[in-house]
Short mmCIF file of C-alpha atoms and ligand atoms in Angstrom, two decimals:
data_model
loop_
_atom_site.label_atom_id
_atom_site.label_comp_id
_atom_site.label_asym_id
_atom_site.label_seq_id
_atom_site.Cartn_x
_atom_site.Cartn_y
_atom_site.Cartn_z
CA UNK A 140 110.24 93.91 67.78
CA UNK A 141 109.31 90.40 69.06
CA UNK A 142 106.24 90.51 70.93
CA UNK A 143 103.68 87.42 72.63
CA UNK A 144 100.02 87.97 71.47
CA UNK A 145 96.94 86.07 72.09
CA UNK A 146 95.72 85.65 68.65
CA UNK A 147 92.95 82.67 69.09
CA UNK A 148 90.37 81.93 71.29
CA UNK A 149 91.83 79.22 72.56
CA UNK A 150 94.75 77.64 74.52
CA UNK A 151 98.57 79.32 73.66
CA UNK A 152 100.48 81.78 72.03
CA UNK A 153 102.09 83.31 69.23
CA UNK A 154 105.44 84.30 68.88
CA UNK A 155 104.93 87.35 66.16
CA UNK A 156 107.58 90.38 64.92
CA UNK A 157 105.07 94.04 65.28
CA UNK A 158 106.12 97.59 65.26
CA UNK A 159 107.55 99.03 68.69
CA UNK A 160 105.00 100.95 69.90
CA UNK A 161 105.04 104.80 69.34
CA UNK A 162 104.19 106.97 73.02
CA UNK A 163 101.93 109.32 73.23
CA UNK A 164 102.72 113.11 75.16
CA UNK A 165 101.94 111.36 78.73
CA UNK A 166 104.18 107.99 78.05
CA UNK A 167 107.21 106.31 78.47
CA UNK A 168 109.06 103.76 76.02
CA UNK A 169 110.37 100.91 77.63
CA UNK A 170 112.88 98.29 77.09
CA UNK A 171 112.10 95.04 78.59
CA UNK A 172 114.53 93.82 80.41
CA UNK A 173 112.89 91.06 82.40
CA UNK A 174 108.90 90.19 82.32
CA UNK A 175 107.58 87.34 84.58
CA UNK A 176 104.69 85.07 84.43
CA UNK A 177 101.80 85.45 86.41
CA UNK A 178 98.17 83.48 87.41
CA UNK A 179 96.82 86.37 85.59
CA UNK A 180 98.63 85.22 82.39
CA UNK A 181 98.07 81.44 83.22
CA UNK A 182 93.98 82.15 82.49
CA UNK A 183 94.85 83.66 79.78
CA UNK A 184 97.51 81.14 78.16
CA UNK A 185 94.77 78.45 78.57
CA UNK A 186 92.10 80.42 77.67
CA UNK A 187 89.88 79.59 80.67
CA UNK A 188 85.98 80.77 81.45
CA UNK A 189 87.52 83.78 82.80
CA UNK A 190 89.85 84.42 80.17
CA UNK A 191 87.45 84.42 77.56
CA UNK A 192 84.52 86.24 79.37
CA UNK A 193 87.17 89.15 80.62
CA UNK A 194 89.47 89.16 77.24
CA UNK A 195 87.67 87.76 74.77
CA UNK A 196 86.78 91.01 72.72
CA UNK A 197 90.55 92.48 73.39
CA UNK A 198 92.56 89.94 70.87
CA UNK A 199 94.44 90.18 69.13
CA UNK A 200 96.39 91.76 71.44
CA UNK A 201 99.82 91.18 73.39
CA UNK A 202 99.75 90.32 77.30
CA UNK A 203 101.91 90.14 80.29
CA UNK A 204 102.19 92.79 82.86
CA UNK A 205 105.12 91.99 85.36
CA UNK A 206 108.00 93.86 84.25
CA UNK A 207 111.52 95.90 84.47
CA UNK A 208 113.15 97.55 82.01
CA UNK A 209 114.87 100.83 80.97
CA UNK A 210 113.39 103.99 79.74
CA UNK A 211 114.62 104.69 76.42
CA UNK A 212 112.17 107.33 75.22
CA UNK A 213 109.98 110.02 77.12
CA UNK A 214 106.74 112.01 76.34
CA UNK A 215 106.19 115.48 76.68
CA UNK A 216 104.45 115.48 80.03
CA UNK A 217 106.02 112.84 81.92
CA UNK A 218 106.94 114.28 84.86
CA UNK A 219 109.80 112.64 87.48
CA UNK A 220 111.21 110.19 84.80
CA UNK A 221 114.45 110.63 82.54
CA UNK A 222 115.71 108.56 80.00
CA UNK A 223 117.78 105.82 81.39
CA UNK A 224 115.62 105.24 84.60
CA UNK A 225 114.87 101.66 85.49
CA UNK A 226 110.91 101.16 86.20
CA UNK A 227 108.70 98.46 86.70
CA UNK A 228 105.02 98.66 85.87
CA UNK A 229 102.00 99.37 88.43
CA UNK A 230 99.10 97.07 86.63
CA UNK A 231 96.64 99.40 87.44
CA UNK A 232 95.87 102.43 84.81
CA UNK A 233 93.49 104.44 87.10
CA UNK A 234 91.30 107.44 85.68
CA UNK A 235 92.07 109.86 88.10
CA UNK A 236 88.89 111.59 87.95
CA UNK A 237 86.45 109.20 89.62
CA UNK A 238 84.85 109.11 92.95
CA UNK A 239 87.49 106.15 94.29
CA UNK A 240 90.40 107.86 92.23
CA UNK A 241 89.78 111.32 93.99
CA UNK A 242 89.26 110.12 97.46
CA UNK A 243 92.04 108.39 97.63
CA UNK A 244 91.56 104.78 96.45
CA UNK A 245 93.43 104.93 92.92
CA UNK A 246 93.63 101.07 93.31
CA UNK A 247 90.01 100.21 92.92
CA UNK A 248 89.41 102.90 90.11
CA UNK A 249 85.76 102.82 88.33
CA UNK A 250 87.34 102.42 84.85
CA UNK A 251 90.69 100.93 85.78
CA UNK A 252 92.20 99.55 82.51
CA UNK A 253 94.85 96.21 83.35
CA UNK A 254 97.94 96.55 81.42
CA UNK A 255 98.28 93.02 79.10
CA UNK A 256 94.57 92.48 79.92
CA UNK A 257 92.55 96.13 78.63
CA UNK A 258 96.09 97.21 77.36
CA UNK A 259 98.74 95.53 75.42
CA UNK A 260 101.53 94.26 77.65
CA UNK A 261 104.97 93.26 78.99
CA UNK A 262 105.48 89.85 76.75
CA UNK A 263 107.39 91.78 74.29
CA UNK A 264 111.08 93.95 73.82
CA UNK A 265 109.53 97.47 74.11
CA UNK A 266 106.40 98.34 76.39
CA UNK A 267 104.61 102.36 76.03
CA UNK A 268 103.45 102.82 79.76
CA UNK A 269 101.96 105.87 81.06
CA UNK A 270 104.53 107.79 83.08
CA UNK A 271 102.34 107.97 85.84
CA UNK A 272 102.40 104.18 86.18
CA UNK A 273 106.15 104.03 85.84
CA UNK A 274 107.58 103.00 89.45
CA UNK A 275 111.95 103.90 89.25
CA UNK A 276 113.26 101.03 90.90
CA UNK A 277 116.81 101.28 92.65
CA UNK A 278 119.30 100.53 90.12
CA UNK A 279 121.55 98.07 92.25
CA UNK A 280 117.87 95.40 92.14
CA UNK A 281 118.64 93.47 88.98
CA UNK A 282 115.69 93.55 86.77
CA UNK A 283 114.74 89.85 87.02
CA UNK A 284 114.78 90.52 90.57
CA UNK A 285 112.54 93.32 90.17
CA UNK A 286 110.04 92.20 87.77
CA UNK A 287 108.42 89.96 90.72
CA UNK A 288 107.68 93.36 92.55
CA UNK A 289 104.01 93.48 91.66
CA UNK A 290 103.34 89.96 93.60
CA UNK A 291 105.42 91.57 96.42
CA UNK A 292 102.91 94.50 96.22
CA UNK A 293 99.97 92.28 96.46
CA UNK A 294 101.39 90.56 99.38
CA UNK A 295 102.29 93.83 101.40
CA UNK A 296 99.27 95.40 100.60
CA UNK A 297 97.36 92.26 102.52
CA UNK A 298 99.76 91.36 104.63
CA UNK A 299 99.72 94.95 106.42
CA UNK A 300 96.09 95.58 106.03
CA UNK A 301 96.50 95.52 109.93
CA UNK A 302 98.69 94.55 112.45
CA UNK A 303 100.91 91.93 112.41
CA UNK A 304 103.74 92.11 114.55
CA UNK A 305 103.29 89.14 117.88
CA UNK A 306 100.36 88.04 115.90
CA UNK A 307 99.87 83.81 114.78
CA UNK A 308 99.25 84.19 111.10
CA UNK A 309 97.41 81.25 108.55
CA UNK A 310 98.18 81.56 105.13
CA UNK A 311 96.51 79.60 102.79
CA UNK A 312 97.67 79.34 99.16
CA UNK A 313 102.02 79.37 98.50
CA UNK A 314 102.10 80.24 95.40
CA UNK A 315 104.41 83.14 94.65
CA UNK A 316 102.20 85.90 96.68
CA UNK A 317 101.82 83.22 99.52
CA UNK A 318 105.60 82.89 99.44
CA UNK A 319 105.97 86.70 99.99
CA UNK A 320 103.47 87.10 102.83
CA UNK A 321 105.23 84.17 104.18
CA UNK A 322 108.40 86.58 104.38
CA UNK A 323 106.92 89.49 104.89
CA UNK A 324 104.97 88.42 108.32
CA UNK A 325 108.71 87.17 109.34
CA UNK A 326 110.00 90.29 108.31
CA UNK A 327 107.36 92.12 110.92
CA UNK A 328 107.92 90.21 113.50
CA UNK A 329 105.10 87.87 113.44
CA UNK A 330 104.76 84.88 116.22
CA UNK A 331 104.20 82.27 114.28
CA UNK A 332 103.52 82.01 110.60
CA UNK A 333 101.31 78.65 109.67
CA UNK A 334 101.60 78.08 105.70
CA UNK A 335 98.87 76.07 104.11
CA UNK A 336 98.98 74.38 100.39
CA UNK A 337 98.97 71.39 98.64
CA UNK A 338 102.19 71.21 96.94
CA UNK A 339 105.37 70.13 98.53
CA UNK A 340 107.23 72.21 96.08
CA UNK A 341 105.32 75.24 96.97
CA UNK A 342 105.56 74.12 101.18
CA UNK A 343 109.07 74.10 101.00
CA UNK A 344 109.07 77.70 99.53
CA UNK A 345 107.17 78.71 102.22
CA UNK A 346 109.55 76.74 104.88
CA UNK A 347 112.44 78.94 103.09
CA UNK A 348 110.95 81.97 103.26
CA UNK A 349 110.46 81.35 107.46
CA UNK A 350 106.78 79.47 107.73
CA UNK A 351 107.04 78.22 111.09
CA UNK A 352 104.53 75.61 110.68
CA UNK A 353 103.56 73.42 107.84
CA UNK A 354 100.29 72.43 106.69
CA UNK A 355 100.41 69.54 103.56
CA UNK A 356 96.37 69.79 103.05
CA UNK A 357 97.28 66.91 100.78
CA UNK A 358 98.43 64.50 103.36
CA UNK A 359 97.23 66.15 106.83
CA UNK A 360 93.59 64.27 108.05
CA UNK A 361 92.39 66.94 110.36
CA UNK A 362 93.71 70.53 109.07
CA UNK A 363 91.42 72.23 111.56
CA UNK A 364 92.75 70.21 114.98
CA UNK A 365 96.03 71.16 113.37
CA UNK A 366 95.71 74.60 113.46
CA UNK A 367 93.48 74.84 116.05
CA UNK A 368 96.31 73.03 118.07
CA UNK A 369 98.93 75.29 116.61
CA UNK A 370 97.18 78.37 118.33
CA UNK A 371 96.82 77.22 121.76
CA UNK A 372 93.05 75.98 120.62
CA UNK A 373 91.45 79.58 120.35
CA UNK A 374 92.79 80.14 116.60
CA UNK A 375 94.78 82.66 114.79
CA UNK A 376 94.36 86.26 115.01
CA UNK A 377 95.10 86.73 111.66
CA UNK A 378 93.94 84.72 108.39
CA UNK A 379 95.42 85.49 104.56
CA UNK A 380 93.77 83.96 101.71
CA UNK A 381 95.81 83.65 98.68
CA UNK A 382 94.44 80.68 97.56
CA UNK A 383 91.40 81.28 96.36
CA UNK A 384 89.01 78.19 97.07
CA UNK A 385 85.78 78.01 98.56
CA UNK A 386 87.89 75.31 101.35
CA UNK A 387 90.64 77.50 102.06
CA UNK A 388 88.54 80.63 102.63
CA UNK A 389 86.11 78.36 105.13
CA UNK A 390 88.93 76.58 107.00
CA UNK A 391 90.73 79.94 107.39
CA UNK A 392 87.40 81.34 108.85
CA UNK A 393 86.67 78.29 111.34
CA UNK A 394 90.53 78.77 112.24
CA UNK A 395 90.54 82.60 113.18
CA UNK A 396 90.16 83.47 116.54
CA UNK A 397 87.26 85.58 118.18
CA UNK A 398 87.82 89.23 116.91
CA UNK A 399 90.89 88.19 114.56
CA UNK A 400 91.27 89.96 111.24
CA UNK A 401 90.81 88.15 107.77
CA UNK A 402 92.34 89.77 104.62
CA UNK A 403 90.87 87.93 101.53
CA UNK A 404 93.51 88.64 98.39
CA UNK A 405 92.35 85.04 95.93
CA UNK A 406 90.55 85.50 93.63
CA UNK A 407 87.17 82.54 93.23
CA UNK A 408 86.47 81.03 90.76
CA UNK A 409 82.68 80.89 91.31
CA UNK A 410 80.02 82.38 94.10
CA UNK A 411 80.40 80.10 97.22
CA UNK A 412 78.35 79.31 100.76
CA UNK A 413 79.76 81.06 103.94
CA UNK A 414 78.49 80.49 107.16
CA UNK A 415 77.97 84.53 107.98
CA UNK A 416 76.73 83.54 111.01
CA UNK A 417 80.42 82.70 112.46
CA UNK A 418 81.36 85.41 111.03
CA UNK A 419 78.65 87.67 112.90
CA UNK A 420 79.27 86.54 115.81
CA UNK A 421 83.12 85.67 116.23
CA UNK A 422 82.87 89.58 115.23
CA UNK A 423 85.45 88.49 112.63
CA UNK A 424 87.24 91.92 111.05
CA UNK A 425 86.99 90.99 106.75
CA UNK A 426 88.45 92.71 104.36
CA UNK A 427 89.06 92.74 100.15
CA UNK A 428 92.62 93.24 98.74
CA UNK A 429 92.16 94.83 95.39
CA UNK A 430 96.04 95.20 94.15
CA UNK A 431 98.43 97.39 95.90
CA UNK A 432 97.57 100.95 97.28
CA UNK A 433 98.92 103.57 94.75
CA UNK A 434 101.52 104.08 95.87
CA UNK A 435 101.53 103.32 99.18
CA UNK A 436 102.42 99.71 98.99
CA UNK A 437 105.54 100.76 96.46
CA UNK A 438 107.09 102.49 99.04
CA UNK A 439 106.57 99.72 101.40
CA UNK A 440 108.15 97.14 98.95
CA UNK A 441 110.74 99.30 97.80
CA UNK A 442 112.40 100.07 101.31
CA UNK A 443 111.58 96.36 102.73
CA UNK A 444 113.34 95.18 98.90
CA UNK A 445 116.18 97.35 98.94
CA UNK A 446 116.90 96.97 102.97
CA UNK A 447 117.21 92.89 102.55
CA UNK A 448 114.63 92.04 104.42
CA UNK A 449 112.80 90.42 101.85
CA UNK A 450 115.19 88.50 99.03
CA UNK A 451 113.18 87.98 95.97
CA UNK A 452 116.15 86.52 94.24
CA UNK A 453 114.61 82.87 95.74
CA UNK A 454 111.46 83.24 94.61
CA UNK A 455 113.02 82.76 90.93
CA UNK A 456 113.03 79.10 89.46
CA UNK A 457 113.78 79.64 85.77
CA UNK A 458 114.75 82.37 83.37
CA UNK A 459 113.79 81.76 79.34
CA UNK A 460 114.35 83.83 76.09
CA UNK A 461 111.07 85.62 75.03
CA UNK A 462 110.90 82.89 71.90
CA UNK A 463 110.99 80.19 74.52
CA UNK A 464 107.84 81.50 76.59
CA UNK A 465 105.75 78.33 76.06
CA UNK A 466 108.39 76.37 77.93
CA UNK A 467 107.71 78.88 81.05
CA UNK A 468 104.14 78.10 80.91
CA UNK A 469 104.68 74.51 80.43
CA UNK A 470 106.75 74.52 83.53
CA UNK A 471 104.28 76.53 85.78
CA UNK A 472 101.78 73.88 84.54
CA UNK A 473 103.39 71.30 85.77
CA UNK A 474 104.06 72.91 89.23
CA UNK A 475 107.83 72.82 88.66
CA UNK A 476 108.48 76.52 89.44
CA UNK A 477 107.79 79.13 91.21
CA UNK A 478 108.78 82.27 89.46
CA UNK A 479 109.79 81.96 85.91
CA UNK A 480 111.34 85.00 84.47
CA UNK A 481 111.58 85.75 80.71
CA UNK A 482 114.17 87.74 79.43
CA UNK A 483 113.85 89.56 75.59
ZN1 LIG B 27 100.73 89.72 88.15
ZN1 LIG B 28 89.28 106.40 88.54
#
């Protein structure tokens, strides 16, 4: 089969023939139909600090994680699944005998293994999965539809970390997650949604998907009077951070009301300075988003998915054959898509 490795410690790809992989008792065999490009493979396409501190001992190896396909083989023990199925992947290959994995917190497992970072991945024609990480997806959701599910499943997961229905909502950072909380909180019933980015591209995602308010941090002086103004001067009760910057995660702080709830999903690039003392005393509820709740947030996706009331079909940009990869991640370099969907 055609598979995408990471071969050298440096920027790109290569575009190499391997075996298909052969399953063990507890696995599936998976055709890929659709795979999708994520941040997550964007570190490690350019080969960035954090690509090469978290990765650098796994290559050669073969990455990508977003996925849908069919089943074509199954293990022994693989309970629930049957040849023919149509599954995407859950990222997250939990132990299921530590402390967090037995209390009910599968999603921030002490060894959790990433699959296409610990594991090889979804960049290729066939994937082995374990069955247990195997989500069926509703046969009438195309698979390039369904391969953006694991974004959707961060977004749920921080979007209804608490409540959001009447609620004025900041979200900084529209990239493709931002872009599905966007929906989401319109999908709940939120008061008004305030997107925040950079990108006009990205703002007029989040305008599609129902953002209420636009914030163009690139051309707006005062983003604070802005919001501030936006929320009838006492702030918003609820602040998302997708963006992950030291700026967005301080202007979505100075912007959240007294008591309001902050769920923190970006990932930083490096430690930053808070002023905890805001925090303290606006008695601000804050909260990490580690992936989506196993499976909890499925569930949540699946019925929200397959009920219309989120439409992931806009979200895609631009589909490309597996041996034309490099011109997906030249695209989302230049900021000229959204969602980019390969197809073996
Ligand atoms: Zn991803
Ligand atoms: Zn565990």
């Amino acid at each position: 089969m055609k598979a995408v490795w990471k071969t050298q410690p440096e920027e790109g790809l290569e575009i190499r023939e391997t075996q298909v992989p052969k399953i063990k008792e507890d696995q599936v065999l998976v055709k890929v139909k659709a795979t999708s490009i994520c941040g997550t493979d964007m570190h490690i396409y350019k080969w960035d600090e954090w690509a090469q501190k978290r990765i650098g001992k796994n290559i050669p190896y073969i990455f990508g994680h977003e996925m849908s396909g069919e089943i074509v083989e199954v293990g022994k023990n693989t309970n629930g699944l049957v040849m023919g199925d149509h599954v995407s992947a859950e990222t997250h290959i939990s132990c299921g005998y530590c402390f967090q994995c037995r209390t009910g917190n599968e999603h921030i497992c002490e060894n959790v293994k990433i699959l296409g970072v610990d594991t090889n991945g979804t960049f290729a024609e066939y994937v082995a999965l374990p069955y247990r990480n195997a989500w069926k997806n509703d046969k009438k959701i195309p698979h390039w539809v369904a391969t953006a599910q694991e974004p959707l499943g961060n977004a749920v997961h921080t979007v209804f970390d608490g409540e959001i229905a009447g609620k004025t909502v900041t979200i900084f950072g529209m990239g493709p997650i931002g872009v599905c909380a966007v929906g989401l909180c319109k999908a709940a019933g939120a008061a008004k949604i305030i997107a925040i980015d950079r990108h006009e591209l990205r703002l007029k995602f989040a305008k599609d998907f129902g953002a209420d308010v636009i914030v163009d941090t690139s051309k707006e002086k005062d983003v604070k009077k802005t919001i501030m103004s936006e929320t009838d001067g006492r702030g918003a009760d609820v602040f998302l951070e997708m963006a992950g910057t030291s700026e967005a995660f301080n202007m979505g702080i100075q912007t959240l009301r007294a008591g309001g709830r902050a769920s923190i999903l970006g990932v930083f690039p490096k430690p930053f300075e808070v002023d905890m003392t805001q925090i303290v005393f606006k008695g601000i509820k804050l909260s990490g988003i580690n992936g989506r709740k196993m499976f909890d947030t499925w569930y949540t996706a699946k019925s929200l998915l397959s009920s219309g009331k989120i439409d992931l079909k806009k979200l895609v940009t631009h589909k490309f054959k597996l041996t034309d990869i490099e011109k997906g991640f030249e695209t989302l370099i230049k900021r000229e898509g959204m969602k980019v969907v390969i197809e073996p």
